[in-house]
Short mmCIF file of C-alpha atoms in Angstrom, two decimals:
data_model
loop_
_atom_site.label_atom_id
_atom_site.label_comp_id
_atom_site.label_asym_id
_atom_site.label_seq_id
_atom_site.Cartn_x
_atom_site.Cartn_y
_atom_site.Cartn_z
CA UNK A 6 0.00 0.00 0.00
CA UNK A 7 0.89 3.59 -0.58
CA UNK A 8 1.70 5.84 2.19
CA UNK A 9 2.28 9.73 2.24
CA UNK A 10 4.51 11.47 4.87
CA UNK A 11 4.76 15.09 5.57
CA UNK A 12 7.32 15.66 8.44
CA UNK A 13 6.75 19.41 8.81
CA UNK A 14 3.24 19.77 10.83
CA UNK A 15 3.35 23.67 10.81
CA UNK A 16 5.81 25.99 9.16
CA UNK A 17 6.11 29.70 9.30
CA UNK A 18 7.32 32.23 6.87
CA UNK A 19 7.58 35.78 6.42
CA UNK A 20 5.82 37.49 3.34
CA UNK A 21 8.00 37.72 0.15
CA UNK A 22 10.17 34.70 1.08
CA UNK A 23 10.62 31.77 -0.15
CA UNK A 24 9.72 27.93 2.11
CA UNK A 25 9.70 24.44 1.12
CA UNK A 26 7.31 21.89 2.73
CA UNK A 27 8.62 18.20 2.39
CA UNK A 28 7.07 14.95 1.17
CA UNK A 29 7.78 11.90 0.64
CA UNK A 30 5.81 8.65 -0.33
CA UNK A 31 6.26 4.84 -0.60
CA UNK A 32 5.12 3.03 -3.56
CA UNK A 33 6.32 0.12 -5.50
CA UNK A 34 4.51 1.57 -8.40
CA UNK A 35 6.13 2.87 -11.40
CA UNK A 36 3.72 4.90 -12.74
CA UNK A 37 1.72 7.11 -11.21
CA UNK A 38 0.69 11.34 -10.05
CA UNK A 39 1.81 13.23 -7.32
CA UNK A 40 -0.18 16.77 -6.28
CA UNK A 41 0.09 19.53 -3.94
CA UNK A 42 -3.60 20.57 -2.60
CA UNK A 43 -4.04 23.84 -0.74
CA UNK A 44 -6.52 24.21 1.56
CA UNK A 45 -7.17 28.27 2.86
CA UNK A 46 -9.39 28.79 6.10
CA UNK A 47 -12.90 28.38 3.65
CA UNK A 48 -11.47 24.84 3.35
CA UNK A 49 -11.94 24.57 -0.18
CA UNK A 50 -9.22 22.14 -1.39
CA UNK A 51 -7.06 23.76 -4.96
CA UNK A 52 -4.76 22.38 -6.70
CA UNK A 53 -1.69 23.48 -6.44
CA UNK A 54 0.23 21.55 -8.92
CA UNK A 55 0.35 18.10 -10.64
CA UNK A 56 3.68 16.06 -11.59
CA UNK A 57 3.47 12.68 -13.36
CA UNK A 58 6.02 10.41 -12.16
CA UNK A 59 7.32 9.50 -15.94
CA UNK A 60 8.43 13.53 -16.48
CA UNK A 61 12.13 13.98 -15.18
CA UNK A 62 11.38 17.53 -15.44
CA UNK A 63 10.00 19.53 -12.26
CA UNK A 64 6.24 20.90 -12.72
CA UNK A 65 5.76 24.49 -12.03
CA UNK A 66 2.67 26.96 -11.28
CA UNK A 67 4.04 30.45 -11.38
CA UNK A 68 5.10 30.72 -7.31
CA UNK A 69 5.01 27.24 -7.00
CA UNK A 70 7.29 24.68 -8.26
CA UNK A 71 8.24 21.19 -6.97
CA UNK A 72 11.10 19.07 -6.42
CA UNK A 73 10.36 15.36 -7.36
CA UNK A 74 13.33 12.71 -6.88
CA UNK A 75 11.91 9.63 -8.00
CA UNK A 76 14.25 7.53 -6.27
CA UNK A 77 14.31 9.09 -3.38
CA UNK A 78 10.86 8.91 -3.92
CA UNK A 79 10.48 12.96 -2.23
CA UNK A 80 8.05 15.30 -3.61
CA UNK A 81 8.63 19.18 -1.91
CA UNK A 82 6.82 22.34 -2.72
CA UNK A 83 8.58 25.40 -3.04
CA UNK A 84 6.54 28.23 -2.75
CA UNK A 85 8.83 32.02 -3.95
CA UNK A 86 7.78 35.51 -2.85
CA UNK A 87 5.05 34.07 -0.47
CA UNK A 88 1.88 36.05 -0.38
CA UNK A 89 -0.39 36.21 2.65
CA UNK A 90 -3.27 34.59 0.55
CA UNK A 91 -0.27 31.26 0.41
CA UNK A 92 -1.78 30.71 4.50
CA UNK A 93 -3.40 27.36 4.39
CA UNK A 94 -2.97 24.17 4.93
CA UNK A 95 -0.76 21.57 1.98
CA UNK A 96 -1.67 18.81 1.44
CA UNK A 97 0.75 16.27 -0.38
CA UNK A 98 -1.16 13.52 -2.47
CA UNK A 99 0.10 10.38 -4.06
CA UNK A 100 -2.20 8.80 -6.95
CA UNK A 101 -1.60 5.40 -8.49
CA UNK A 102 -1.65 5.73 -12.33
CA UNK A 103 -4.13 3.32 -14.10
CA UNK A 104 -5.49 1.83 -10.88
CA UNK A 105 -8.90 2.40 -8.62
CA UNK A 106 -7.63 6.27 -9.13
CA UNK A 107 -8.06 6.55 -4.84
CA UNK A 108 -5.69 9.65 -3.83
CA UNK A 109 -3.48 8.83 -0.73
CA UNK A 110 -2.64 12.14 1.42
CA UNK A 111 -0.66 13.07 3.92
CA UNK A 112 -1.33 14.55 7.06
CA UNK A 113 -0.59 18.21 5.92
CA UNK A 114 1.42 20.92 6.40
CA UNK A 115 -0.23 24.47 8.56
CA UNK A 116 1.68 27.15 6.43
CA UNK A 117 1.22 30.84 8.20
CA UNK A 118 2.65 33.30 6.08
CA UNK A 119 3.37 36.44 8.60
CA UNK A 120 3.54 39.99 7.57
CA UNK B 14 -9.89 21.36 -14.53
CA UNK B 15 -13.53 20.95 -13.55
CA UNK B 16 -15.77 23.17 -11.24
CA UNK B 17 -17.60 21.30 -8.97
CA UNK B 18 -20.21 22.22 -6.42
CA UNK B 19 -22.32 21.28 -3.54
CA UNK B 20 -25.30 21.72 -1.82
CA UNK B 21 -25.86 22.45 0.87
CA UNK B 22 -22.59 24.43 2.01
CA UNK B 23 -24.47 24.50 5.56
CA UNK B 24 -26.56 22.33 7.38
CA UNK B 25 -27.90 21.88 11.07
CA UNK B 26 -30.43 18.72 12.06
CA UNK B 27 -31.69 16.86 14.93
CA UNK B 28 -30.69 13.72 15.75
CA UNK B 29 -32.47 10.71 13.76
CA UNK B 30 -33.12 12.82 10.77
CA UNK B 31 -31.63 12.16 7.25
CA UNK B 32 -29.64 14.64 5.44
CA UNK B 33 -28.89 14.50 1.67
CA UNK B 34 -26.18 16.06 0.02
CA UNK B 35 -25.84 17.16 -3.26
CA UNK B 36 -22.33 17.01 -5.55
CA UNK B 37 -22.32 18.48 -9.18
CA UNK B 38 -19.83 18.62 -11.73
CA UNK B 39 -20.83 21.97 -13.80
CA UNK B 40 -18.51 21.69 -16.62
CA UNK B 41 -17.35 18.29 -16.96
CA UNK B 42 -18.83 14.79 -17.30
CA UNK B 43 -18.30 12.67 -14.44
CA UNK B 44 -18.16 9.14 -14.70
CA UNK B 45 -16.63 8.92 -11.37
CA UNK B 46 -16.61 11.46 -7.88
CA UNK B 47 -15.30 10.58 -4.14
CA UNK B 48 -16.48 11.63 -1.14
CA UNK B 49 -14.76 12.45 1.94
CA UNK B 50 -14.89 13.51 5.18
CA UNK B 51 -12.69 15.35 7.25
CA UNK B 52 -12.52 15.78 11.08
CA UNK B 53 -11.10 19.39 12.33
CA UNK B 54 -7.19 19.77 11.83
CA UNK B 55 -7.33 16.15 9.92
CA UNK B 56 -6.59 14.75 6.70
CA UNK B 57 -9.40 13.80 3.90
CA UNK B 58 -10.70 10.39 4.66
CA UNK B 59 -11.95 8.56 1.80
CA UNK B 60 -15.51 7.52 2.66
CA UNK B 61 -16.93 5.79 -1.26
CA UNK B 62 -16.13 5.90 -4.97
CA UNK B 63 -19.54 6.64 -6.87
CA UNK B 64 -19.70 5.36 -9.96
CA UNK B 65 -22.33 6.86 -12.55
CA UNK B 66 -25.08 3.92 -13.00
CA UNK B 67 -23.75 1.54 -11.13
CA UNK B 68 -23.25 1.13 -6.86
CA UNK B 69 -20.66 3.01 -4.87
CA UNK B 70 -17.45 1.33 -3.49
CA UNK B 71 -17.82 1.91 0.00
CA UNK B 72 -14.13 2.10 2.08
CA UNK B 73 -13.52 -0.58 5.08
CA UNK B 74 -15.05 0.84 8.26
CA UNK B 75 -17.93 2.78 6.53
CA UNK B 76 -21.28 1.64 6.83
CA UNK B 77 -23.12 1.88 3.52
CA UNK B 78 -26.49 1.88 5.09
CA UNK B 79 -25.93 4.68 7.45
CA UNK B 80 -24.57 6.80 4.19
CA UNK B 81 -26.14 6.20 0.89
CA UNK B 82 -24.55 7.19 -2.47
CA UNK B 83 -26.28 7.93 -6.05
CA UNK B 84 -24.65 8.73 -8.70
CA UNK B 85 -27.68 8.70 -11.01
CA UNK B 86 -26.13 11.13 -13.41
CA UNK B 87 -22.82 12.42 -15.14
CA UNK B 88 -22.94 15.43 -13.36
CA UNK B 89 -24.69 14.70 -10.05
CA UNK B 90 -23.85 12.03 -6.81
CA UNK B 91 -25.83 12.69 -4.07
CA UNK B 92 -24.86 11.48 -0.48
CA UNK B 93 -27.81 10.50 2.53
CA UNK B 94 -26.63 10.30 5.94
CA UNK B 95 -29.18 8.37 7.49
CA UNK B 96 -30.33 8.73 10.96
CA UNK B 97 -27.60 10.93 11.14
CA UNK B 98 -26.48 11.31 14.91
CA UNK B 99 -24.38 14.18 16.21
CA UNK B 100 -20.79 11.67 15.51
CA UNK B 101 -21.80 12.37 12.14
CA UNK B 102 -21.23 15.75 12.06
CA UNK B 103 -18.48 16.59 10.17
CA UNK B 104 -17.29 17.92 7.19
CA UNK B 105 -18.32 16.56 3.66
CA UNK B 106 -16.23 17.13 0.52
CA UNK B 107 -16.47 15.38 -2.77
CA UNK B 108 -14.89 15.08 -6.05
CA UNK B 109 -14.57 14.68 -9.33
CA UNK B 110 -12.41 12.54 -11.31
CA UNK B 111 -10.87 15.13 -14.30
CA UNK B 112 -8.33 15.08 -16.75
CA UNK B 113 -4.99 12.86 -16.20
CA UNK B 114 -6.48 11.78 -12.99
CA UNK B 115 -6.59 14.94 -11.64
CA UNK B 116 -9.54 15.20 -8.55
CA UNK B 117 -11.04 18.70 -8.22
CA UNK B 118 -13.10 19.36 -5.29
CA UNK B 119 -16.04 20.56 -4.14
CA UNK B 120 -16.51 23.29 -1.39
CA UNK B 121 -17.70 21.16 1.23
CA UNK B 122 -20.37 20.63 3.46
CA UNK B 123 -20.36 20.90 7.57
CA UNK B 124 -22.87 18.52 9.08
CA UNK B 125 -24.05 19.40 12.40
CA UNK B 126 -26.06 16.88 14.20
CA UNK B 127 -28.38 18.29 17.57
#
């Protein structure tokens, strides 16, 4: 079975700067997604951004971009210039490719982002 | 991606009522939409897959007599929480199956049971 980890329960960072939450995931899969949800205070979940597992190259979303090393099977979220609208909580989400298309997530990350 | 709605974004009942909960898909046909639940400062929780015209794959744990899924229609899945008691007040998302896999979400629903 899949399983999601993200180590960092609540991270801080001061507006205009740049953070990185951490994830990482255990599959035996070779194939599948990997997304970034946000979820702000109305608790509406967004995507962030998407990266399938087969692209070396690293998805970005303006502000957002990600760090995926396949074998070290991490996934991290760099958010630049962080806005106070980037408050919310991550969540990191693991998606076998071609299967019963059930998203795993992690626990999630609070991210304040202080004046 | 797909927009996604539900109905109702609020709702308050007594204790042995039913409560039925509505999940479109606006602008994209749906043969497929989750629900979940989520308990304050929690993770989603996987709850069913609804399938369009056929019955929902319920997850281990959750009762699928106590919440009832239809997903009658490409753009509509509708979830009953029967004799809903005040443990089942909670937050309700669903979602839609997209492009490349992609799940877009709904804007929730918070359940409280009296």
């Amino acid at each position: 079975a899949q399983t999601v980890t993200q180590s960092q329960p609540e991270m801080s960072v001061q507006e205009a700067e740049t953070v990185t939450l951490s994830c990482t995931y255990d599959t035996s899969e070779n194939n599948y997604y990997l997304f970034w949800y946000k979820q702000p205070p109305s608790r509406q979940m967004i995507l962030v951004i998407r990266q399938e597992a087969y692209k070396q190259q690293n998805a970005t979303e303006n502000r957002f971009s990600v760090n995926f090393q396949k074998a070290a099977k991490s996934f991290s979220l760099k958010i630049s210039d962080s806005q106070l609208g980037d408050t919310a909580m991550y969540f990191c989400a693991f998606l076998f490719q071609g299967g019963s298309e059930k998203l795993v997530f992690g626990k999630g990350t609070k991210l304040t982002v202080n004046p | 991606g797909a927009v996604v709605s539900q109905h109702p974004s609020w709702v308050i009942c007594k204790s042995g009522t039913s409560v039925k909960i509505e999940c479109r898909s606006l602008d994209f046909q749906a043969t497929t939409m989750f629900w979940y639940r989520q308990f304050p400062k929690q993770s989603l929780m996987l709850m069913a897959t609804s399938n369009e015209g056929s019955k929902a794959t319920y997850e281990q744990g959750v009762e699928k007599d106590k919440f009832l899924i239809n997903h009658a229609s490409l753009t509509l899945s509708t979830l009953t929480v029967t004799s809903a008691h005040p443990e089942d007040s909670s937050f309700y998302i669903c979602s839609v199956s997209g492009d490349q896999e992609t799940q877009y979400f709904g804007p929730g629903t918070r359940l409280l049971v009296l």
